[in-house]
GROMACS .gro file of C-alpha atoms in nm:
model
  200
    1MET     CA    1   1.933  -0.901   2.648
    2LEU     CA    2   1.757  -0.598   2.795
    3GLN     CA    3   1.982  -0.363   2.596
    4LYS     CA    4   1.904  -0.553   2.275
    5GLN     CA    5   1.530  -0.525   2.340
    6LYS     CA    6   1.564  -0.152   2.410
    7SER     CA    7   1.759  -0.109   2.087
    8GLU     CA    8   1.494  -0.295   1.886
    9PHE     CA    9   1.220  -0.089   2.051
   10THR     CA   10   1.402   0.233   1.956
   11LYS     CA   11   1.448   0.118   1.597
   12GLN     CA   12   1.080   0.022   1.570
   13LEU     CA   13   0.971   0.353   1.724
   14ILE     CA   14   1.171   0.546   1.464
   15LEU     CA   15   1.020   0.330   1.188
   16ASP     CA   16   0.662   0.366   1.310
   17GLU     CA   17   0.673   0.740   1.370
   18SER     CA   18   0.858   0.804   1.044
   19PHE     CA   19   0.591   0.615   0.852
   20LYS     CA   20   0.321   0.833   1.011
   21LEU     CA   21   0.510   1.153   0.934
   22PHE     CA   22   0.591   1.051   0.576
   23TYR     CA   23   0.225   0.960   0.525
   24LYS     CA   24   0.089   1.281   0.679
   25ASP     CA   25   0.346   1.539   0.569
   26GLY     CA   26   0.533   1.374   0.282
   27PHE     CA   27   0.875   1.212   0.265
   28LYS     CA   28   1.069   1.506   0.126
   29THR     CA   29   0.942   1.760   0.378
   30THR     CA   30   0.999   1.534   0.681
   31SER     CA   31   1.345   1.597   0.822
   32VAL     CA   32   1.545   1.383   1.062
   33ASP     CA   33   1.502   1.665   1.315
   34LYS     CA   34   1.124   1.640   1.281
   35ILE     CA   35   1.143   1.264   1.338
   36MET     CA   36   1.357   1.317   1.649
   37VAL     CA   37   1.106   1.566   1.791
   38LYS     CA   38   0.823   1.320   1.730
   39THR     CA   39   1.009   1.024   1.884
   40GLN     CA   40   1.177   1.232   2.158
   41LEU     CA   41   1.503   1.060   2.071
   42THR     CA   42   1.848   1.200   2.005
   43LYS     CA   43   2.011   1.219   1.663
   44GLY     CA   44   2.266   0.972   1.798
   45ALA     CA   45   1.988   0.718   1.847
   46PHE     CA   46   1.872   0.776   1.490
   47TYR     CA   47   2.216   0.738   1.333
   48HIS     CA   48   2.286   0.430   1.543
   49HIS     CA   49   2.005   0.253   1.355
   50TYR     CA   50   1.995   0.429   1.016
   51LYS     CA   51   2.279   0.576   0.812
   52ASN     CA   52   2.054   0.849   0.675
   53LYS     CA   53   1.697   0.936   0.582
   54LYS     CA   54   1.734   0.752   0.251
   55GLU     CA   55   1.800   0.423   0.431
   56LEU     CA   56   1.508   0.494   0.665
   57GLY     CA   57   1.280   0.561   0.366
   58LEU     CA   58   1.372   0.226   0.218
   59ALA     CA   59   1.302   0.054   0.551
   60VAL     CA   60   0.960   0.223   0.569
   61ILE     CA   61   0.876   0.096   0.218
   62LYS     CA   62   0.994  -0.259   0.287
   63LEU     CA   63   0.876  -0.301   0.646
   64LYS     CA   64   0.566  -0.083   0.671
   65ILE     CA   65   0.418  -0.022   0.326
   66GLN     CA   66   0.492  -0.367   0.185
   67LYS     CA   67   0.341  -0.531   0.495
   68ARG     CA   68   0.033  -0.313   0.471
   69VAL     CA   69  -0.024  -0.392   0.102
   70TYR     CA   70   0.045  -0.761   0.157
   71GLU     CA   71  -0.201  -0.794   0.445
   72GLY     CA   72  -0.474  -0.583   0.288
   73MET     CA   73  -0.450  -0.652  -0.085
   74ILE     CA   74  -0.229  -0.954  -0.158
   75SER     CA   75  -0.284  -1.216   0.112
   76PRO     CA   76  -0.668  -1.213   0.069
   77LEU     CA   77  -0.623  -1.309  -0.298
   78TYR     CA   78  -0.497  -1.650  -0.188
   79ASN     CA   79  -0.804  -1.723   0.026
   80PRO     CA   80  -1.015  -2.023  -0.071
   81GLY     CA   81  -1.347  -1.955  -0.238
   82ASN     CA   82  -1.498  -1.815  -0.555
   83ALA     CA   83  -1.248  -1.594  -0.742
   84ILE     CA   84  -1.510  -1.330  -0.830
   85ASP     CA   85  -1.622  -1.306  -0.468
   86ILE     CA   86  -1.259  -1.266  -0.358
   87LEU     CA   87  -1.205  -0.985  -0.609
   88LYS     CA   88  -1.515  -0.806  -0.481
   89GLN     CA   89  -1.416  -0.851  -0.117
   90THR     CA   90  -1.059  -0.737  -0.176
   91PHE     CA   91  -1.124  -0.436  -0.398
   92LEU     CA   92  -1.477  -0.323  -0.315
   93ASP     CA   93  -1.510  -0.403   0.054
   94ARG     CA   94  -1.157  -0.279   0.130
   95ILE     CA   95  -1.216   0.063  -0.022
   96LYS     CA   96  -1.527   0.108   0.194
   97SER     CA   97  -1.343   0.012   0.512
   98PHE     CA   98  -1.087   0.294   0.517
   99PRO     CA   99  -1.134   0.549   0.797
  100LEU     CA  100  -1.188   0.912   0.700
  101ASP     CA  101  -0.829   1.021   0.765
  102GLU     CA  102  -0.698   0.750   0.530
  103LYS     CA  103  -0.945   0.853   0.262
  104GLN     CA  104  -0.822   1.211   0.294
  105SER     CA  105  -0.453   1.113   0.300
  106GLY     CA  106  -0.466   0.858   0.019
  107CYS     CA  107  -0.264   0.540  -0.019
  108PRO     CA  108   0.081   0.542   0.149
  109MET     CA  109   0.234   0.343  -0.138
  110ASN     CA  110   0.076   0.566  -0.402
  111ASN     CA  111   0.196   0.875  -0.216
  112PHE     CA  112   0.551   0.740  -0.214
  113ILE     CA  113   0.531   0.649  -0.584
  114ASN     CA  114   0.415   1.000  -0.673
  115GLU     CA  115   0.670   1.172  -0.451
  116VAL     CA  116   0.992   0.974  -0.501
  117GLY     CA  117   0.920   0.685  -0.739
  118ASP     CA  118   1.072   0.862  -1.037
  119SER     CA  119   1.367   1.024  -0.862
  120GLU     CA  120   1.534   0.751  -0.657
  121LYS     CA  121   1.612   0.418  -0.825
  122ILE     CA  122   1.634   0.235  -0.493
  123TYR     CA  123   1.281   0.346  -0.398
  124GLN     CA  124   1.152   0.277  -0.747
  125ILE     CA  125   1.274  -0.084  -0.729
  126ALA     CA  126   1.130  -0.140  -0.379
  127LEU     CA  127   0.790   0.005  -0.473
  128LYS     CA  128   0.785  -0.181  -0.804
  129ASN     CA  129   0.849  -0.508  -0.620
  130ILE     CA  130   0.532  -0.452  -0.415
  131VAL     CA  131   0.327  -0.384  -0.729
  132GLU     CA  132   0.474  -0.688  -0.904
  133GLU     CA  133   0.392  -0.914  -0.609
  134TRP     CA  134   0.037  -0.776  -0.606
  135LYS     CA  135   0.006  -0.826  -0.983
  136SER     CA  136   0.133  -1.187  -0.957
  137ALA     CA  137  -0.119  -1.268  -0.684
  138LEU     CA  138  -0.400  -1.125  -0.896
  139ILE     CA  139  -0.292  -1.317  -1.206
  140HIS     CA  140  -0.282  -1.634  -0.996
  141LEU     CA  141  -0.638  -1.570  -0.869
  142ILE     CA  142  -0.773  -1.486  -1.216
  143GLU     CA  143  -0.614  -1.797  -1.366
  144ARG     CA  144  -0.766  -2.000  -1.084
  145GLY     CA  145  -1.103  -1.844  -1.160
  146LYS     CA  146  -1.068  -1.945  -1.524
  147LYS     CA  147  -0.992  -2.305  -1.427
  148GLU     CA  148  -1.288  -2.309  -1.190
  149ASN     CA  149  -1.507  -2.154  -1.463
  150SER     CA  150  -1.602  -1.845  -1.263
  151ILE     CA  151  -1.399  -1.602  -1.480
  152LEU     CA  152  -1.417  -1.571  -1.859
  153GLN     CA  153  -1.142  -1.753  -2.047
  154SER     CA  154  -1.122  -1.473  -2.306
  155ILE     CA  155  -0.986  -1.201  -2.075
  156SER     CA  156  -0.616  -1.128  -2.034
  157SER     CA  157  -0.518  -1.213  -1.677
  158GLU     CA  158  -0.225  -0.972  -1.674
  159ALA     CA  159  -0.418  -0.681  -1.830
  160THR     CA  160  -0.703  -0.736  -1.581
  161ALA     CA  161  -0.460  -0.744  -1.288
  162ILE     CA  162  -0.293  -0.421  -1.399
  163TYR     CA  163  -0.629  -0.253  -1.455
  164LEU     CA  164  -0.756  -0.350  -1.108
  165ILE     CA  165  -0.441  -0.224  -0.936
  166SER     CA  166  -0.435   0.099  -1.137
  167ALA     CA  167  -0.802   0.175  -1.075
  168PHE     CA  168  -0.769   0.108  -0.701
  169GLU     CA  169  -0.455   0.318  -0.662
  170GLY     CA  170  -0.595   0.590  -0.884
  171ILE     CA  171  -0.914   0.636  -0.683
  172ARG     CA  172  -0.713   0.644  -0.360
  173GLY     CA  173  -0.525   0.942  -0.500
  174ILE     CA  174  -0.826   1.119  -0.653
  175ARG     CA  175  -1.031   1.085  -0.331
  176LYS     CA  176  -0.786   1.325  -0.162
  177LEU     CA  177  -0.933   1.605  -0.375
  178TYR     CA  178  -1.288   1.562  -0.241
  179ASP     CA  179  -1.454   1.618   0.095
  180ASN     CA  180  -1.705   1.333   0.064
  181ASP     CA  181  -1.733   0.977  -0.068
  182TYR     CA  182  -1.939   1.045  -0.380
  183ILE     CA  183  -1.646   0.973  -0.613
  184LEU     CA  184  -1.568   0.655  -0.417
  185ASP     CA  185  -1.928   0.543  -0.455
  186GLN     CA  186  -1.905   0.595  -0.831
  187TYR     CA  187  -1.577   0.401  -0.840
  188THR     CA  188  -1.730   0.105  -0.655
  189PHE     CA  189  -2.033   0.113  -0.886
  190GLY     CA  190  -1.811   0.109  -1.195
  191LEU     CA  191  -1.572  -0.154  -1.062
  192SER     CA  192  -1.857  -0.377  -0.954
  193ALA     CA  193  -1.996  -0.356  -1.308
  194TYR     CA  194  -1.652  -0.443  -1.452
  195ILE     CA  195  -1.606  -0.743  -1.225
  196ASN     CA  196  -1.954  -0.866  -1.322
  197GLN     CA  197  -1.853  -0.838  -1.690
  198ILE     CA  198  -1.556  -1.073  -1.647
  199LYS     CA  199  -1.745  -1.342  -1.459
  200VAL     CA  200  -1.895  -1.644  -1.634
   0.00000   0.00000   0.00000
């Protein structure tokens, strides 16, 4: 049992440190050797748990990035309450809550999409699944808001969901170019105005 726990700890350590390195330095430039230096593990330990860096990258997307997006951006959409308030809390309050290093480094999912989303089908599918789950949760919330008469019936739920996701992910990427939050403040001002336009 102790050996199994040690093995799981090692696997989790590789996953956690790889996520940090991929986020900070990029997936393509992070080698297995670099991961081993960071974890202070042997290559044997790495290859015991992962066949190669490609398999590790997929694990990072599915176990780290997907969890992060689900907890921060998807799960809150199913909370009880006014749909408009939930949209504001999820998209406006969340963007303000990021620490400085995350503002400077951007969104881990967006970084992965930009770096490998168009080159590796397996990553493309895994990342697309996260976006599709996020989109479905938003459509569900918007439809609920229509039924509860807090969101205009005339808007397209799918188009609104895609717009909200795209705007959020876009500003996370653009913020990396700036050394202050002015552009974020303008984003929140514009998004707040948009959300107010779709409410009844």
